[in-house]
Short mmCIF file of N, CA and C in Angstrom, two decimals:
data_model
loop_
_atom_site.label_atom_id
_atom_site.label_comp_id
_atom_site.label_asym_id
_atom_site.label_seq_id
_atom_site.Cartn_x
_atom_site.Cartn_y
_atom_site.Cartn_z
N UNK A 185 0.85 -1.18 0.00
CA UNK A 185 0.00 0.00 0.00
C UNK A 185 0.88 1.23 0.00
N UNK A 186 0.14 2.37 -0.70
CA UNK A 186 1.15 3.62 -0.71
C UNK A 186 0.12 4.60 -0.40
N UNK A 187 0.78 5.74 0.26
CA UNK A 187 -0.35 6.50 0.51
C UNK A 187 0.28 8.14 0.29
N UNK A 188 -0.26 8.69 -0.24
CA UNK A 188 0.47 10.04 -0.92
C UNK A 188 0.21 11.41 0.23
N UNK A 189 1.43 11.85 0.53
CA UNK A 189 1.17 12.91 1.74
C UNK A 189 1.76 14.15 0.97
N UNK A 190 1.91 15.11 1.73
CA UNK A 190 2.62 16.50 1.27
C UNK A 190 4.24 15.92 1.60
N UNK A 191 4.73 15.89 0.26
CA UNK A 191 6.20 15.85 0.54
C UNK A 191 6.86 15.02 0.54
N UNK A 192 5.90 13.63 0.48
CA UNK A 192 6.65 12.28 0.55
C UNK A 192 5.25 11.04 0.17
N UNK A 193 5.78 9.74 -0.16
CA UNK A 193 4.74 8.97 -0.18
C UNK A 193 5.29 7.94 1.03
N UNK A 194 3.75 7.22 1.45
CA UNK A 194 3.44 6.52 2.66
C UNK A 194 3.59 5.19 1.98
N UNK A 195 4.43 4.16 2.94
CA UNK A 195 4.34 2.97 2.38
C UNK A 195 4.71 1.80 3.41
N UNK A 196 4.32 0.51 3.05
CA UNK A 196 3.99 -0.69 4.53
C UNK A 196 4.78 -1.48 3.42
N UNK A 197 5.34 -2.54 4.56
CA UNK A 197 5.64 -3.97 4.07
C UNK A 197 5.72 -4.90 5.24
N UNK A 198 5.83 -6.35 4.87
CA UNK A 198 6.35 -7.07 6.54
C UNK A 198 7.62 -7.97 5.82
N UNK A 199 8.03 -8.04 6.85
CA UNK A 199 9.08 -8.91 5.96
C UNK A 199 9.26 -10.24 7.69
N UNK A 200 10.22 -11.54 7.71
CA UNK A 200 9.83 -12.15 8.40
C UNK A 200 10.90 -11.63 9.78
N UNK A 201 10.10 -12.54 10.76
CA UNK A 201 10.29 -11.82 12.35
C UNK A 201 11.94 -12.72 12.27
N UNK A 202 12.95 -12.19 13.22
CA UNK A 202 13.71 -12.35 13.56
C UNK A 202 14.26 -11.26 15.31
N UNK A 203 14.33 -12.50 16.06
CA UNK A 203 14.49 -11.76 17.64
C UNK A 203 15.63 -10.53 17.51
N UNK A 204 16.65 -10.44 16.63
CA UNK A 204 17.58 -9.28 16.52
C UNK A 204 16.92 -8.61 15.44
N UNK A 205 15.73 -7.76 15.72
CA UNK A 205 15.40 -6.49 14.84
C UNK A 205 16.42 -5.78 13.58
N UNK A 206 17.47 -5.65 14.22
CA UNK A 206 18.70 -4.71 13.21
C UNK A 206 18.91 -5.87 12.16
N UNK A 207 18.75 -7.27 12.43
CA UNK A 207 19.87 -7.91 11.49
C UNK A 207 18.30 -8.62 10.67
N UNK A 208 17.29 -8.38 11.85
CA UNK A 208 15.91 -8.59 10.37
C UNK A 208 15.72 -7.68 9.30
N UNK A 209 16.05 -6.49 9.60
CA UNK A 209 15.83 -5.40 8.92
C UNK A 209 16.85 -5.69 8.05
N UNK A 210 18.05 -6.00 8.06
CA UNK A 210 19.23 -5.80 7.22
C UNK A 210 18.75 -6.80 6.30
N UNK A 211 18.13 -8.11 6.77
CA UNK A 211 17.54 -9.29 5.94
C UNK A 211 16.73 -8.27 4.62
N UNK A 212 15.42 -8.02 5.25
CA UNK A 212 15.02 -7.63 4.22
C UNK A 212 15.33 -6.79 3.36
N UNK A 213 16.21 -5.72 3.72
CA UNK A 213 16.89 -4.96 3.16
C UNK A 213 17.43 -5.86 1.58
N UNK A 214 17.94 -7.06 2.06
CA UNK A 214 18.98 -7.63 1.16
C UNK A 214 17.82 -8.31 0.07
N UNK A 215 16.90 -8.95 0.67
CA UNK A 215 15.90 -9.20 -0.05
C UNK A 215 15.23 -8.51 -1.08
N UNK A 216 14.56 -7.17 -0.72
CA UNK A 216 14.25 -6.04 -1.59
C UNK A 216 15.17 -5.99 -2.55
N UNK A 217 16.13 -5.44 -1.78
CA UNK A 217 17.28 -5.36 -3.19
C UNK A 217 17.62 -6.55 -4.05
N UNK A 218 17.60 -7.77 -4.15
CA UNK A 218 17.65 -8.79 -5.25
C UNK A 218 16.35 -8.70 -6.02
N UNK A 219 15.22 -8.13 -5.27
CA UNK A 219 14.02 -8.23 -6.06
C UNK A 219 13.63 -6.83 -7.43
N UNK A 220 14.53 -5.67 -6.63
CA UNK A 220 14.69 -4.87 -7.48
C UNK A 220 16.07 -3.95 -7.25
N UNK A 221 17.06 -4.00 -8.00
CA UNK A 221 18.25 -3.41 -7.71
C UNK A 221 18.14 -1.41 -8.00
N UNK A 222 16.73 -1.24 -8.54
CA UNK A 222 16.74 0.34 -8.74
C UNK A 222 17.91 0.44 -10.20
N UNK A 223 18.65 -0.22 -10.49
CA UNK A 223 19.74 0.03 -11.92
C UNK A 223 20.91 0.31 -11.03
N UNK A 224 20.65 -0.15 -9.65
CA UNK A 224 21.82 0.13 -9.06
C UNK A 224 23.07 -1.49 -8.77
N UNK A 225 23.01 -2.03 -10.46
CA UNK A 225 23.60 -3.73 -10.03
C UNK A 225 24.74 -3.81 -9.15
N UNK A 226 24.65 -5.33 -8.55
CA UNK A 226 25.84 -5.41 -7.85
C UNK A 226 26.52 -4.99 -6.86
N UNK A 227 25.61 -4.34 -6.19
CA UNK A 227 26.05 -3.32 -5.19
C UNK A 227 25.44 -3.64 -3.88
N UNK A 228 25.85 -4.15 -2.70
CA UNK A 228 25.26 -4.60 -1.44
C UNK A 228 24.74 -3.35 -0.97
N UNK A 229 23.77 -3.29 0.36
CA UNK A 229 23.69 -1.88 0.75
C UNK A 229 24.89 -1.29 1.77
N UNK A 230 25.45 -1.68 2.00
CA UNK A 230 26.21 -0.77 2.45
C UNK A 230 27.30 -0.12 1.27
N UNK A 231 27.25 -0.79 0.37
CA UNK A 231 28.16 0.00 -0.86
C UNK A 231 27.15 1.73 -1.39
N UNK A 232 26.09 0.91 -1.02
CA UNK A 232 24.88 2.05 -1.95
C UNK A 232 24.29 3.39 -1.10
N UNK A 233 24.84 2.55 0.42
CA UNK A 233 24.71 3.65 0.91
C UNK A 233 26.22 4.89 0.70
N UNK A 234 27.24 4.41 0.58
CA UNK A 234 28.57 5.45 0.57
C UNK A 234 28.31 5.92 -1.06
N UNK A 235 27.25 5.50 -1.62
CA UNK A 235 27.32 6.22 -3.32
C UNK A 235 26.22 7.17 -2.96
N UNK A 236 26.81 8.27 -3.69
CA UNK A 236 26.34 9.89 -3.56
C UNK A 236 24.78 9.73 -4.77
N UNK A 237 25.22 8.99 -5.43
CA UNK A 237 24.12 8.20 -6.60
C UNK A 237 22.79 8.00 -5.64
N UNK A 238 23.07 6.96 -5.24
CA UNK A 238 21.96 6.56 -4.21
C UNK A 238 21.47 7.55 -3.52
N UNK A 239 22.40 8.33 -2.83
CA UNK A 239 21.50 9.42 -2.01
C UNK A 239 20.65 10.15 -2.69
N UNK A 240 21.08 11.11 -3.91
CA UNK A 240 20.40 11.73 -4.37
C UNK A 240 19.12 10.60 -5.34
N UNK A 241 19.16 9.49 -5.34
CA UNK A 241 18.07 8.93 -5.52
C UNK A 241 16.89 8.70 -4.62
N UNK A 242 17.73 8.18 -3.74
CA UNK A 242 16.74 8.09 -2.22
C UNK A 242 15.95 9.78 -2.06
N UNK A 243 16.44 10.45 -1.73
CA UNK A 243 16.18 11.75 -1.55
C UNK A 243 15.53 12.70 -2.48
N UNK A 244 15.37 11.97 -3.75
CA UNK A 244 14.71 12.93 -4.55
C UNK A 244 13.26 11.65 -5.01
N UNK A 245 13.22 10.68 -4.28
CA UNK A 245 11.93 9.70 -4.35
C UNK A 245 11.56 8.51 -4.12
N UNK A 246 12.91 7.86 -3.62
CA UNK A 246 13.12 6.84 -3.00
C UNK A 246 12.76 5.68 -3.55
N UNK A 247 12.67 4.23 -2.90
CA UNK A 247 12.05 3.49 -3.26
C UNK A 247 11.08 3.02 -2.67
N UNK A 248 9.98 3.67 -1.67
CA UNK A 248 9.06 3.40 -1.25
C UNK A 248 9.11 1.89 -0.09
N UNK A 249 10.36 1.64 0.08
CA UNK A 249 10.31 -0.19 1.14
C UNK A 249 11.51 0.93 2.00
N UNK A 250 11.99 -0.73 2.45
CA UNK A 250 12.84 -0.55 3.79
C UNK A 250 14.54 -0.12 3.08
N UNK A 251 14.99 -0.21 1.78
CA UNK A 251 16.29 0.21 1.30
C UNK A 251 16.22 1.78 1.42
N UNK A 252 14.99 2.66 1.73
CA UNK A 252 15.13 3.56 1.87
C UNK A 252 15.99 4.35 3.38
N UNK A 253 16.30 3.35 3.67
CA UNK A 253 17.40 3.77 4.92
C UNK A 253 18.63 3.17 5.24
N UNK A 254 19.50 3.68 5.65
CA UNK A 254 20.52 3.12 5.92
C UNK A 254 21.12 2.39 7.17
N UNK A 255 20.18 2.69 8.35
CA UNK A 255 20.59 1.55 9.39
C UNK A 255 19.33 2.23 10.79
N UNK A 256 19.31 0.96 11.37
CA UNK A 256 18.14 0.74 12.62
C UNK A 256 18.77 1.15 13.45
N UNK A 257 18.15 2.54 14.56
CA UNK A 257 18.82 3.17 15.53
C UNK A 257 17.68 2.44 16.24
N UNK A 258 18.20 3.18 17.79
CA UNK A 258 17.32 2.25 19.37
C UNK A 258 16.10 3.10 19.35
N UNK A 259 15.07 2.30 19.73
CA UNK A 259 13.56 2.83 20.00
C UNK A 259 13.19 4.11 20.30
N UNK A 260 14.06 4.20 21.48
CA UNK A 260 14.34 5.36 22.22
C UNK A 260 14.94 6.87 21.74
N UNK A 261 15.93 6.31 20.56
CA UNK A 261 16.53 7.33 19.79
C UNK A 261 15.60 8.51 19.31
N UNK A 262 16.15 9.79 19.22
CA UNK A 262 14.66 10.64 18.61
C UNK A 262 15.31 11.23 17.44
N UNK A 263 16.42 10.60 16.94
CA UNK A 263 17.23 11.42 15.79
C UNK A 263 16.37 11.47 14.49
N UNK A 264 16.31 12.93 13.83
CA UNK A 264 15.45 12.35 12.73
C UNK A 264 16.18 11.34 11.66
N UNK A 265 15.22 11.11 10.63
CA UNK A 265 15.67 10.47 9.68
C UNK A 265 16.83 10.69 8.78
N UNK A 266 17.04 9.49 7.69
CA UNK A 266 16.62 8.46 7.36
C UNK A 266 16.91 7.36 8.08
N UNK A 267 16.41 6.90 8.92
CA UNK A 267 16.46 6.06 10.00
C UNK A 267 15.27 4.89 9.94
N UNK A 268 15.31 3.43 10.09
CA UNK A 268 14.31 3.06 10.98
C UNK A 268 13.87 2.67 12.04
N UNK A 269 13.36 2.89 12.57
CA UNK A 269 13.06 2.92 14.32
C UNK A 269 12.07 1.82 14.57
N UNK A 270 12.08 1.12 15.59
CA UNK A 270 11.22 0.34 16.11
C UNK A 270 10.37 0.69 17.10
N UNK A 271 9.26 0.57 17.66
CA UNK A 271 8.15 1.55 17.84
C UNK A 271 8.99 0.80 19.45
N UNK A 272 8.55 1.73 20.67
CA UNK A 272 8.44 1.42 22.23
C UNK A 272 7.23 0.81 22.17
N UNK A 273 7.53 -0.24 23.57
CA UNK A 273 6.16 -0.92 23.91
C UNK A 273 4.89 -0.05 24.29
N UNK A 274 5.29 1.29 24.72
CA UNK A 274 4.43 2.48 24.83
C UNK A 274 3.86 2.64 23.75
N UNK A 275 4.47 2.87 22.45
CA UNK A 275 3.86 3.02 21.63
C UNK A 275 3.14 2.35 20.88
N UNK A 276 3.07 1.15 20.91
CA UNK A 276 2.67 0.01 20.49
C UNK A 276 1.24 -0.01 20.99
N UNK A 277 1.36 -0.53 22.39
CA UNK A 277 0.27 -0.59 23.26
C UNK A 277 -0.93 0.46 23.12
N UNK A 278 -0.48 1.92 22.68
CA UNK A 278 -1.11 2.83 22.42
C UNK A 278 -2.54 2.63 21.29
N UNK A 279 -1.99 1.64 20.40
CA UNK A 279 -2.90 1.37 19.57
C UNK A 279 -3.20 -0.61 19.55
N UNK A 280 -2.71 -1.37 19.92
CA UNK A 280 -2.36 -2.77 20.38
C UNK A 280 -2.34 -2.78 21.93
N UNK A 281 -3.58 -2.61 22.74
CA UNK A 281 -3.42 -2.90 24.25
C UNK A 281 -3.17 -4.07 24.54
N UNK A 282 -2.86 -4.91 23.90
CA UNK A 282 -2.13 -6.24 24.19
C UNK A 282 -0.86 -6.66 24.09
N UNK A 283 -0.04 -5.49 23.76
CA UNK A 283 1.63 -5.14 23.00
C UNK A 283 1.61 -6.55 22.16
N UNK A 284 0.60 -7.21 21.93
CA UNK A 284 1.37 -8.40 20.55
C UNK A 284 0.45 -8.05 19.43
N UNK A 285 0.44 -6.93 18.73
CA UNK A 285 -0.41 -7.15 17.63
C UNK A 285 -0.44 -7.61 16.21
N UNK A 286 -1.35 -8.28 15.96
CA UNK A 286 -1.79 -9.10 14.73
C UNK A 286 -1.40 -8.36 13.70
N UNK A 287 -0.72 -8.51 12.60
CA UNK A 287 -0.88 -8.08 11.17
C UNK A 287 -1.94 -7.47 10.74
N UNK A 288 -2.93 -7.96 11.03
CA UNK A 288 -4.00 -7.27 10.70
C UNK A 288 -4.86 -6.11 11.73
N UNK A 289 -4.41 -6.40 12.84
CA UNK A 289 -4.51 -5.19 13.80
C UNK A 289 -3.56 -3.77 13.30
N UNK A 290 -2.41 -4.11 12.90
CA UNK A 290 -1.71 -3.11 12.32
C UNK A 290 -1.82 -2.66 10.92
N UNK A 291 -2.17 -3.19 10.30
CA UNK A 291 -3.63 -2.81 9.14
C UNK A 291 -3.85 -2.05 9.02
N UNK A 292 -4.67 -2.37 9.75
CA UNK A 292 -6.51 -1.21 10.60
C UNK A 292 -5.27 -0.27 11.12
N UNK A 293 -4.71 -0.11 11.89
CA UNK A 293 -4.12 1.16 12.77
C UNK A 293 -3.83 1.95 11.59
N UNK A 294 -2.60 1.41 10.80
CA UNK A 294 -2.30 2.22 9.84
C UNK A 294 -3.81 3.05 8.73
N UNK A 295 -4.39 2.38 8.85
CA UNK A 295 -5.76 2.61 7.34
C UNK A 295 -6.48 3.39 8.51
N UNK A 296 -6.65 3.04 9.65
CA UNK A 296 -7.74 4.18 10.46
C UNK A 296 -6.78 5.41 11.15
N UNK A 297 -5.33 5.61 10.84
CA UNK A 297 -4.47 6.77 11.45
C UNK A 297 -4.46 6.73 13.01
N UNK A 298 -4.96 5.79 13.16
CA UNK A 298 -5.11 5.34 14.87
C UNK A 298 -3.03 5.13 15.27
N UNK A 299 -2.43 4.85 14.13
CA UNK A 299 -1.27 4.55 13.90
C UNK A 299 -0.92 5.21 13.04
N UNK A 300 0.37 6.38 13.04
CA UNK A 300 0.65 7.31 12.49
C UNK A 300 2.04 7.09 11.53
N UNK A 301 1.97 7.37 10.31
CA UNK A 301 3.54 7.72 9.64
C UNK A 301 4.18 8.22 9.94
N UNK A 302 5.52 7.17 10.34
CA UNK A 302 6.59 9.04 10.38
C UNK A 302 6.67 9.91 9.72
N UNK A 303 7.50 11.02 9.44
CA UNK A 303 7.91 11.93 9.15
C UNK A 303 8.59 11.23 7.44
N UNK A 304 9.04 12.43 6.87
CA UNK A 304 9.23 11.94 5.83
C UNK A 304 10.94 11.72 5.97
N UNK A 305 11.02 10.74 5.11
CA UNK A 305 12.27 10.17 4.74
C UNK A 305 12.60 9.19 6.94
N UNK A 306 11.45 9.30 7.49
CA UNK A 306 11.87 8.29 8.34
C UNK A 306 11.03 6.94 8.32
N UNK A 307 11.24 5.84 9.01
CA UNK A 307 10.28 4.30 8.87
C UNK A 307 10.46 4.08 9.99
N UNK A 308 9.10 3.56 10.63
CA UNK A 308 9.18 2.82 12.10
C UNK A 308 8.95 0.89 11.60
N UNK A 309 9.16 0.45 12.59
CA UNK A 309 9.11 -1.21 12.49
C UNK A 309 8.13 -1.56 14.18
N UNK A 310 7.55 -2.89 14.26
CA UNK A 310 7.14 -3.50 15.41
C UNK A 310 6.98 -5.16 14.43
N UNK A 311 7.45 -5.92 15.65
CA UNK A 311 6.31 -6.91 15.31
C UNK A 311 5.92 -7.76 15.97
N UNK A 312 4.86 -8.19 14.79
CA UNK A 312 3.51 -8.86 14.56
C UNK A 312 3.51 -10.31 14.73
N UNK A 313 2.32 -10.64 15.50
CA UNK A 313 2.41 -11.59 16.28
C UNK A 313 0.82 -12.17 15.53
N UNK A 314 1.10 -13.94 15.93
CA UNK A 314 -0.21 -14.39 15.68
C UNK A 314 -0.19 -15.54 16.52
N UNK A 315 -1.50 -15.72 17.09
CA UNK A 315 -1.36 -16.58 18.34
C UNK A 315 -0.37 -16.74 19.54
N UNK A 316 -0.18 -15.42 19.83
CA UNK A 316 0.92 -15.01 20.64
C UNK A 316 2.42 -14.98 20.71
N UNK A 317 2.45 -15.64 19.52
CA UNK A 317 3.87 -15.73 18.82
C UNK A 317 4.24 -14.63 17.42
N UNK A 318 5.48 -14.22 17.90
CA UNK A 318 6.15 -13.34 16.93
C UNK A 318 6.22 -14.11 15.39
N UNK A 319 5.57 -13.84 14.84
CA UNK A 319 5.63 -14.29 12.92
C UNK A 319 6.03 -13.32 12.05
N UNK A 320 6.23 -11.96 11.96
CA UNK A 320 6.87 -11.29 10.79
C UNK A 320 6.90 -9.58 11.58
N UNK A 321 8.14 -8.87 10.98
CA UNK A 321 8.03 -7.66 11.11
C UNK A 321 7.02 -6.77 10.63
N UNK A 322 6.52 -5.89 11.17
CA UNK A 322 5.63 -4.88 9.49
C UNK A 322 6.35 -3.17 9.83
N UNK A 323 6.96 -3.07 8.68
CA UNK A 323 7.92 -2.07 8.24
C UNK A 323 6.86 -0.70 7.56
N UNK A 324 6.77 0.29 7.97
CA UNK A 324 6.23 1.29 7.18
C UNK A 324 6.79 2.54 7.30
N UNK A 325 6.57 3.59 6.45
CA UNK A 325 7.57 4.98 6.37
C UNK A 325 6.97 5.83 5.32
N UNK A 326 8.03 6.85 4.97
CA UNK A 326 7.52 8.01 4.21
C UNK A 326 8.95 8.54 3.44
N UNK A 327 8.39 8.11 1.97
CA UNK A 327 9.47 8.76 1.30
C UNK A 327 10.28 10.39 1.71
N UNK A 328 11.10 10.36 1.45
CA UNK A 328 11.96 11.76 1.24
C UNK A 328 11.52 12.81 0.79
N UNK A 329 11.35 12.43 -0.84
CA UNK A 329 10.89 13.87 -1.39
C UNK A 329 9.92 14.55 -1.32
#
């Protein structure tokens, strides 16, 4: 799903759960990118992040997933973007009073704004649980430009 704001576009994905957040994120990261390299071949992300190429790609429209950043700071962190952040159990709970919410509870949050986009050019992460067990991340954010 994409959702068009002033200044940036809104966009979700999940990709699968892994207990070290940073190195799930880096997963999918790597994933996205085999599925679409942007014309950027051959290039891992951390190469694509030190190319000035990439930035001014990212930054003038990005690619709407999780390659739009370059690395997972702590929950707690308030640095802006391009960052992705993983939501606090505060924040979670805020819209999930059960802190394990369903894929499809986070859905609805996102589609009813009950659950908010970051800022542009930042992405938050939590995850999503089914039958009380952790089953996949769900990744969402806001382009750059």
């Amino acid at each position: 799903m994409e959702r068009h704001l002033v200044g940036g576009n809104a966009w979700q994905q999940t990709g699968p759960y892994q207990r070290d957040l940073a190195a799930a994120f880096r997963q999918e990261q790597e994933r996205e990118l085999a599925l679409d390299n942007h014309g950027f071949e051959g290039r891992s992300i951390e190469e694509l992040w030190r190319d000035p190429e990439w930035h001014e790609y990212i930054f003038t429209g990005g690619t709407g997933t999780v390659l739009d950043f370059p690395l997972m700071i702590d929950a707690a962190d308030t640095d802006e973007g391009p960052f992705m952040r993983p939501l606090t159990d505060q924040e979670v709970r805020a819209w999930a009073p059960s802190g394990q919410p369903t894929h499809d509870e986070w859905v609805e949050a996102l589609a009813s704004e009950q659950l908010d986009y970051p800022g542009r050019g930042c992405g938050n992460c939590t995850v999503l649980y089914r039958e009380g067990q952790p089953t996949e991340i769900g990744y969402w954010g806001v382009t750059a430009d």
